[in-house]
Amino acid sequence: MPNEIDICIIGAGVVGLAIAAELANPDRRVYIIERNRTFGLETSSHNSEVIHTGIYYPENSLKARFCVEGNPMLYGVCEKYQIGYKRLGKIIVAADDEETKEVERLFHQGVRNGLTDLKLITRAEIKRLEPKVEAVAGLLSPSTGILDSWGLMRSYLGRARENGAEFVSHTEVTGIEKVAGGYKVSLKEQTGASSFTATIVINSAGLYCDKIAALAGIDVEKAGYRIYFAKGEYFAIDPRVGHLVDRLIYPVPEQAGKGIHISVNLEGHMKLGPNVKYVDAIDYSVDEADKINFYTAAHKYLPAIQLEHLSPDFAGIRPKLQAPGEGFRDFIIRDEADKGLPGFIDLIGIESPGLTSSPAIAKYVAEILKNNI
Ligand SMILES: Cc1cc2nc3c(=O)[nH]c(=O)nc-3n(C[C@H](O)[C@H](O)[C@H](O)COP(=O)(O)OP(=O)(O)OC[C@H]3O[C@@H](n4cnc5c(N)ncnc54)[C@H](O)[C@@H]3O)c2cc1C
């Protein structure tokens, strides 16, 4: 690595890679630093791979803005770079009158967020679209889809490299110190330790974003940047159950997640998940004992699913700003100039819909930096 670079992006998840693709330019020395052996091994490859539309989030929040903006951008990226995707559509289903009110509230929230294709549908319409689904009412979102998240990350990295960015794996950022004209970034590599100076540092370290902010000298508790780990487990549905649904089917959301939904990936693999379990440590195991809760949640809207159809699949961990029992928390994306750290860009709490939002977040970061680079 050279002693001086222009932009250091910490973390090669989908967000860091999208930012690299946006900022890379043959006249700039852009480096993506990743401590794992390759890109995308953490949250960006342990998720539902859903292209969300932005229904759930309060209007004017960054989550709403970037999801609504990111949805068509992502379909455009998939088309242009031949990344696998399917615009399946989704239905949020209501089991009773109370849930119908929640579905109606979500419809109005989505409309306030700028969505124009949402439709409230009746039991009969649900039956016509999805004969195996039981619900009294629903909200149809035709623009929800699924994509190949690895394909997306490969494409972002390919574009970044074509424009001169360098990807450095097996290298952990261990220190960040403000120096004249930028930051001294210390590294732990496989072969030892080193450092370089970067004019701009971008913290897109996912589950460890608060640790990186602390390395730069930010008081994480005071700034409200503390990250909680919220595990989301998935159970696979045995393909022998036969054809169940054409669309993604979601229940009404729970306090800290979107509810245990049924989804299909591009290979046709059906799964249920994710639940929400706050945990102290990162561990991707799936607890077989949770199967009964998945069955109970899904059986309510898909009675064809039986307990024996489910088997543990995989888990992901959300980097949540929202403490257990706390209300909505938005993404934090900002230049920390007011904390004495100009050109240090923090991305904190990039949980769902971070995958969908990735192209819009990258554009926003470029906008923040436009006067610095
Ligand atoms: C269960 C679950 C389901 C989800 N479903 C969806 C969905 O369907 N649709 C959607 O839009 N979003 C979804 N999300 C959210 C989405 O997956 C994330 O928002 C997104 O992947 C975050 O990407 P990232 O690049 O910020 O983080 P990450 O993918 O975690 O990448 C951060 C990288 O930083 C690296 N790093 C950390 N510390 C250091 C260091 N000191 N030095 C060097 N490298 C470091 C890590 O190794 C990692 O590779 C889901 C998330 C979860 C957990």
XYZ file of C-alpha atoms and ligand atoms in Angstrom:
426
model
C 0.000 0.000 0.000
C 1.218 3.551 -0.664
C 1.881 5.850 2.332
C -0.742 8.339 1.212
C -4.134 7.753 -0.384
C -7.198 9.860 -1.066
C -10.095 7.722 0.168
C -10.098 4.787 2.594
C -13.334 2.784 2.708
C -13.490 0.517 5.754
C -15.544 -2.619 5.051
C -16.298 -4.503 1.838
C -19.959 -5.255 2.416
C -22.572 -4.200 -0.121
C -22.562 -0.614 1.191
C -18.774 -0.112 1.180
C -18.596 -1.654 -2.298
C -21.427 0.524 -3.631
C -19.608 3.597 -2.285
C -16.360 2.400 -3.907
C -18.134 1.965 -7.267
C -19.548 5.493 -6.953
C -16.314 7.221 -5.866
C -13.708 5.318 -7.891
C -11.974 7.450 -10.465
C -8.613 6.904 -12.192
C -7.355 10.208 -10.724
C -8.105 9.171 -7.120
C -6.400 6.611 -4.920
C -9.425 4.763 -3.456
C -8.745 1.749 -1.193
C -11.317 -0.649 0.251
C -9.962 -2.297 3.403
C -11.548 -5.583 4.503
C -10.434 -7.764 7.383
C -11.981 -11.000 6.074
C -10.429 -13.106 3.311
C -12.829 -11.620 0.753
C -15.746 -9.203 0.408
C -19.329 -9.706 1.555
C -18.897 -12.456 4.143
C -20.928 -10.765 6.903
C -24.415 -9.178 6.870
C -24.400 -8.596 3.110
C -24.515 -12.360 2.489
C -26.795 -13.251 5.425
C -30.054 -11.568 4.537
C -33.370 -12.027 2.691
C -32.078 -10.588 -0.640
C -35.305 -8.642 -1.001
C -35.513 -5.441 -3.037
C -37.783 -3.496 -0.705
C -39.951 -0.569 -1.715
C -39.965 1.641 1.411
C -43.408 1.028 2.903
C -42.561 0.690 6.576
C -40.407 3.687 7.484
C -41.523 7.110 8.733
C -41.672 9.734 5.985
C -38.579 11.904 5.641
C -36.415 9.260 7.337
C -33.226 8.235 5.543
C -34.515 4.649 5.505
C -37.651 5.716 3.605
C -35.769 8.043 1.281
C -32.961 5.646 0.324
C -35.258 2.640 0.014
C -37.752 4.455 -2.239
C -34.867 5.857 -4.319
C -32.798 2.644 -4.182
C -35.570 0.326 -5.444
C -35.693 1.553 -9.072
C -31.944 2.245 -9.027
C -31.288 -1.358 -8.034
C -33.555 -2.775 -10.759
C -31.638 -0.532 -13.191
C -28.268 -1.811 -11.910
C -29.467 -5.438 -12.206
C -30.611 -4.877 -15.801
C -27.509 -2.972 -16.862
C -24.955 -5.354 -15.333
C -26.938 -8.584 -15.835
C -27.367 -9.381 -12.155
C -30.059 -11.965 -11.407
C -33.336 -10.553 -10.093
C -37.083 -11.150 -10.151
C -39.803 -8.579 -9.621
C -42.057 -11.029 -7.760
C -44.237 -8.600 -5.825
C -45.283 -9.034 -2.230
C -48.428 -9.121 -0.137
C -48.577 -8.050 3.515
C -51.448 -10.076 4.946
C -53.888 -9.369 7.787
C -55.283 -12.227 9.883
C -58.068 -10.235 11.592
C -59.701 -6.808 11.862
C -56.964 -5.384 14.031
C -54.266 -6.430 11.559
C -56.389 -5.031 8.719
C -56.108 -1.610 10.390
C -52.317 -2.060 10.509
C -52.245 -3.016 6.819
C -54.264 0.138 6.020
C -51.851 2.209 8.122
C -48.930 0.731 6.152
C -50.681 1.588 2.882
C -50.970 5.241 3.945
C -47.375 5.250 5.218
C -46.163 3.888 1.871
C -48.175 6.505 -0.037
C -46.730 9.273 2.165
C -43.269 7.875 1.368
C -43.991 8.388 -2.340
C -45.050 4.897 -3.474
C -47.624 4.970 -6.233
C -48.303 1.299 -7.004
C -49.504 -0.022 -3.622
C -52.976 -1.547 -3.547
C -55.202 -2.648 -0.661
C -56.730 -5.988 -1.618
C -59.608 -8.086 -0.305
C -59.702 -11.699 0.806
C -61.135 -12.697 -2.611
C -58.347 -10.886 -4.483
C -55.716 -12.570 -2.280
C -57.304 -15.968 -3.017
C -57.196 -15.261 -6.743
C -53.500 -14.252 -6.625
C -52.351 -16.736 -3.987
C -54.846 -19.583 -3.560
C -52.960 -21.166 -0.636
C -52.794 -17.987 1.488
C -55.372 -17.383 4.232
C -55.979 -13.725 5.103
C -58.889 -11.337 5.544
C -57.184 -8.445 3.716
C -53.810 -7.481 2.327
C -51.512 -4.867 0.871
C -50.072 -5.665 -2.565
C -46.661 -4.198 -3.393
C -45.891 -5.063 -7.045
C -42.392 -3.478 -7.030
C -40.922 -5.692 -4.320
C -38.448 -8.215 -5.720
C -35.475 -10.453 -5.025
C -31.922 -10.308 -6.302
C -28.588 -12.085 -6.317
C -26.728 -10.161 -3.598
C -23.361 -11.785 -4.490
C -23.853 -10.760 -8.107
C -24.568 -7.201 -6.955
C -21.430 -7.076 -4.790
C -19.255 -8.558 -7.560
C -20.610 -5.955 -9.940
C -19.930 -3.030 -7.553
C -16.390 -4.295 -6.913
C -15.769 -4.856 -10.631
C -16.831 -1.285 -11.450
C -14.732 0.125 -8.608
C -11.645 -1.765 -9.804
C -12.182 -0.804 -13.432
C -11.977 2.792 -12.285
C -8.771 2.265 -10.364
C -9.948 1.362 -6.827
C -7.913 -1.238 -4.922
C -9.386 -3.981 -2.751
C -7.234 -5.067 0.201
C -8.457 -8.157 2.071
C -7.137 -9.909 5.212
C -6.447 -6.445 6.628
C -8.082 -5.010 9.736
C -8.252 -1.325 10.595
C -6.956 -1.036 14.169
C -6.446 2.714 14.637
C -7.584 6.066 13.211
C -5.820 9.252 14.206
C -6.541 12.786 12.987
C -3.392 14.280 11.454
C -2.773 17.364 9.307
C -4.693 16.979 6.026
C -6.413 13.706 6.903
C -6.171 10.570 8.999
C -3.446 8.121 9.899
C -5.047 4.688 9.538
C -3.311 1.770 11.292
C -3.676 -1.753 9.947
C -3.168 -5.312 11.115
C -2.240 -7.483 8.146
C -1.494 -11.180 7.900
C 2.206 -10.419 7.887
C 2.336 -7.662 10.513
C 1.256 -4.061 11.052
C 1.434 -0.935 8.894
C -0.229 2.436 8.392
C -1.002 5.050 5.761
C -2.565 8.485 5.592
C -5.951 9.074 3.931
C -7.602 12.411 3.219
C -11.082 10.863 3.565
C -12.082 7.884 5.717
C -15.462 6.186 5.238
C -16.713 3.948 8.036
C -18.905 1.273 6.432
C -17.899 -1.467 8.876
C -21.396 -2.905 9.391
C -21.652 -4.675 12.756
C -18.446 -2.952 13.924
C -19.289 0.595 12.807
C -19.460 1.812 16.421
C -16.012 0.308 17.141
C -14.565 2.155 14.125
C -16.229 5.422 15.238
C -14.668 4.901 18.689
C -11.236 4.309 17.106
C -11.558 7.755 15.515
C -12.154 9.233 18.984
C -15.954 9.532 18.952
C -17.743 8.975 22.282
C -20.146 6.300 21.020
C -22.572 6.448 23.980
C -22.781 10.257 23.883
C -23.259 10.305 20.107
C -25.995 7.626 20.305
C -24.023 5.275 18.040
C -24.076 2.131 20.185
C -24.856 -0.930 18.064
C -26.977 -3.828 19.324
C -26.756 -7.190 17.572
C -30.187 -8.543 16.577
C -30.036 -12.008 15.120
C -32.460 -13.128 12.431
C -32.801 -16.873 11.847
C -34.239 -18.581 8.781
C -35.835 -22.016 8.343
C -35.838 -23.734 4.952
C -39.124 -25.148 3.635
C -38.916 -28.675 2.235
C -39.493 -28.459 -1.558
C -41.641 -31.606 -1.322
C -44.404 -29.402 0.086
C -44.938 -28.374 -3.558
C -45.785 -24.992 -5.009
C -46.924 -22.632 -2.255
C -46.822 -19.026 -3.452
C -45.753 -16.858 -6.391
C -45.136 -13.721 -4.344
C -43.354 -12.920 -1.083
C -45.889 -13.124 1.738
C -45.340 -11.019 4.857
C -47.372 -10.782 8.066
C -47.859 -7.353 9.646
C -44.509 -6.189 11.076
C -43.336 -6.751 14.634
C -41.604 -4.227 16.904
C -38.033 -4.644 15.602
C -38.438 -6.540 12.324
C -40.707 -7.076 9.342
C -42.170 -10.323 10.717
C -41.515 -13.951 9.752
C -42.286 -14.024 6.047
C -42.079 -16.582 3.292
C -39.646 -15.847 0.529
C -38.133 -17.618 -2.422
C -34.637 -17.092 -3.795
C -33.687 -17.059 -7.477
C -33.105 -20.825 -7.421
C -36.632 -21.384 -6.091
C -35.450 -22.289 -2.557
C -38.292 -21.380 -0.152
C -37.596 -20.137 3.341
C -39.235 -18.574 6.379
C -37.654 -15.778 8.384
C -36.153 -13.819 9.860
C -37.145 -13.588 13.534
C -35.549 -11.020 15.857
C -33.360 -12.096 18.795
C -31.069 -9.583 20.503
C -27.746 -11.349 21.198
C -24.451 -10.408 22.853
C -22.105 -12.110 20.431
C -21.964 -12.820 16.714
C -22.876 -16.437 16.059
C -24.653 -17.590 12.918
C -26.117 -20.826 14.294
C -29.882 -21.476 14.077
C -31.622 -22.795 17.189
C -33.757 -25.807 16.239
C -35.964 -24.996 19.251
C -37.231 -21.892 17.425
C -38.869 -24.069 14.745
C -42.203 -24.150 16.572
C -42.395 -20.324 16.575
C -41.717 -20.232 12.829
C -44.340 -22.871 12.216
C -46.924 -21.031 14.341
C -46.204 -17.701 12.616
C -46.381 -19.086 9.069
C -49.175 -21.624 9.561
C -51.478 -18.703 10.377
C -51.336 -17.404 6.775
C -50.144 -20.565 4.966
C -51.955 -23.568 6.477
C -50.280 -25.929 3.974
C -47.021 -25.555 5.942
C -46.489 -28.293 8.537
C -43.873 -28.502 11.279
C -42.010 -31.328 9.533
C -41.512 -29.155 6.418
C -39.109 -26.840 8.296
C -35.385 -27.261 8.905
C -32.748 -24.794 10.200
C -31.258 -22.815 7.293
C -29.020 -19.825 8.131
C -28.925 -16.636 10.231
C -27.873 -13.021 9.837
C -27.141 -10.328 12.409
C -28.617 -6.843 12.187
C -26.452 -3.895 13.313
C -29.260 -2.138 15.212
C -29.225 1.302 16.755
C -32.618 0.461 18.246
C -32.161 -0.972 21.752
C -34.529 -3.772 22.815
C -37.980 -2.220 23.347
C -36.964 1.140 21.825
C -38.848 2.809 18.963
C -37.713 3.515 15.385
C -34.083 4.532 14.804
C -32.923 5.826 11.447
C -29.666 5.265 9.544
C -26.938 7.723 10.559
C -24.822 8.868 7.605
C -22.756 11.984 8.164
C -19.480 13.839 7.886
C -18.212 14.147 11.458
C -16.791 17.660 10.911
C -18.774 18.978 13.904
C -16.949 16.447 16.095
C -13.607 17.798 14.881
C -13.293 15.070 12.252
C -13.879 16.636 8.796
C -13.770 14.093 5.989
C -14.522 11.224 8.384
C -17.819 9.792 7.136
C -19.763 7.562 9.497
C -22.407 5.081 8.330
C -24.016 3.764 11.514
C -26.852 1.263 11.939
C -27.126 0.212 8.281
C -29.567 -2.629 8.835
C -32.512 -3.396 6.520
C -33.176 -1.892 3.971
C -29.409 -1.420 3.528
C -29.090 -3.784 0.571
C -31.915 -2.059 -1.341
C -30.606 1.357 -0.336
C -26.985 0.680 -1.345
C -26.951 2.634 -4.650
C -28.821 5.576 -3.097
C -26.550 5.624 -0.030
C -23.495 5.635 -2.312
C -24.884 8.620 -4.228
C -25.584 10.427 -0.931
C -22.029 9.835 0.349
C -20.647 11.199 -2.939
C -22.884 14.247 -2.453
C -21.578 14.785 1.121
C -18.014 14.600 -0.197
C -18.450 16.704 -3.308
C -16.659 19.704 -1.802
C -13.835 17.598 -0.330
C -12.770 15.611 -3.405
C -31.467 -11.065 8.724
C -31.299 -9.896 7.799
C -32.129 -9.740 6.688
C -31.986 -8.631 5.842
N -32.749 -8.565 4.723
C -32.599 -7.513 3.891
C -33.367 -7.442 2.701
O -34.083 -8.378 2.350
N -33.258 -6.327 1.931
C -32.443 -5.288 2.272
O -32.450 -4.278 1.570
N -31.654 -5.353 3.369
C -31.698 -6.460 4.173
N -30.905 -6.559 5.274
C -29.945 -5.494 5.542
C -28.674 -5.618 4.696
O -28.223 -6.958 4.636
C -27.580 -4.732 5.319
O -28.093 -3.422 5.502
C -26.336 -4.630 4.440
O -25.887 -5.901 4.063
C -25.251 -3.899 5.211
O -24.101 -3.855 4.410
P -22.773 -3.204 4.977
O -21.832 -3.138 3.839
O -23.102 -1.943 5.697
O -22.273 -4.205 6.135
P -21.531 -5.620 6.080
O -22.039 -6.494 5.037
O -21.586 -6.122 7.496
O -20.029 -5.252 5.728
C -19.172 -4.617 6.648
C -17.758 -5.121 6.391
O -16.866 -4.393 7.223
C -15.808 -5.276 7.574
N -15.106 -4.735 8.758
C -15.638 -4.535 9.987
N -14.685 -4.041 10.821
C -13.543 -3.925 10.084
C -12.227 -3.481 10.379
N -11.865 -3.043 11.609
N -11.294 -3.497 9.392
C -11.614 -3.933 8.130
N -12.864 -4.380 7.798
C -13.806 -4.366 8.758
C -16.537 -6.573 7.852
O -15.648 -7.682 7.824
C -17.592 -6.596 6.754
O -17.165 -7.318 5.619
C -31.008 -7.650 6.127
C -30.151 -7.818 7.227
C -30.277 -8.930 8.038
C -29.336 -9.138 9.183
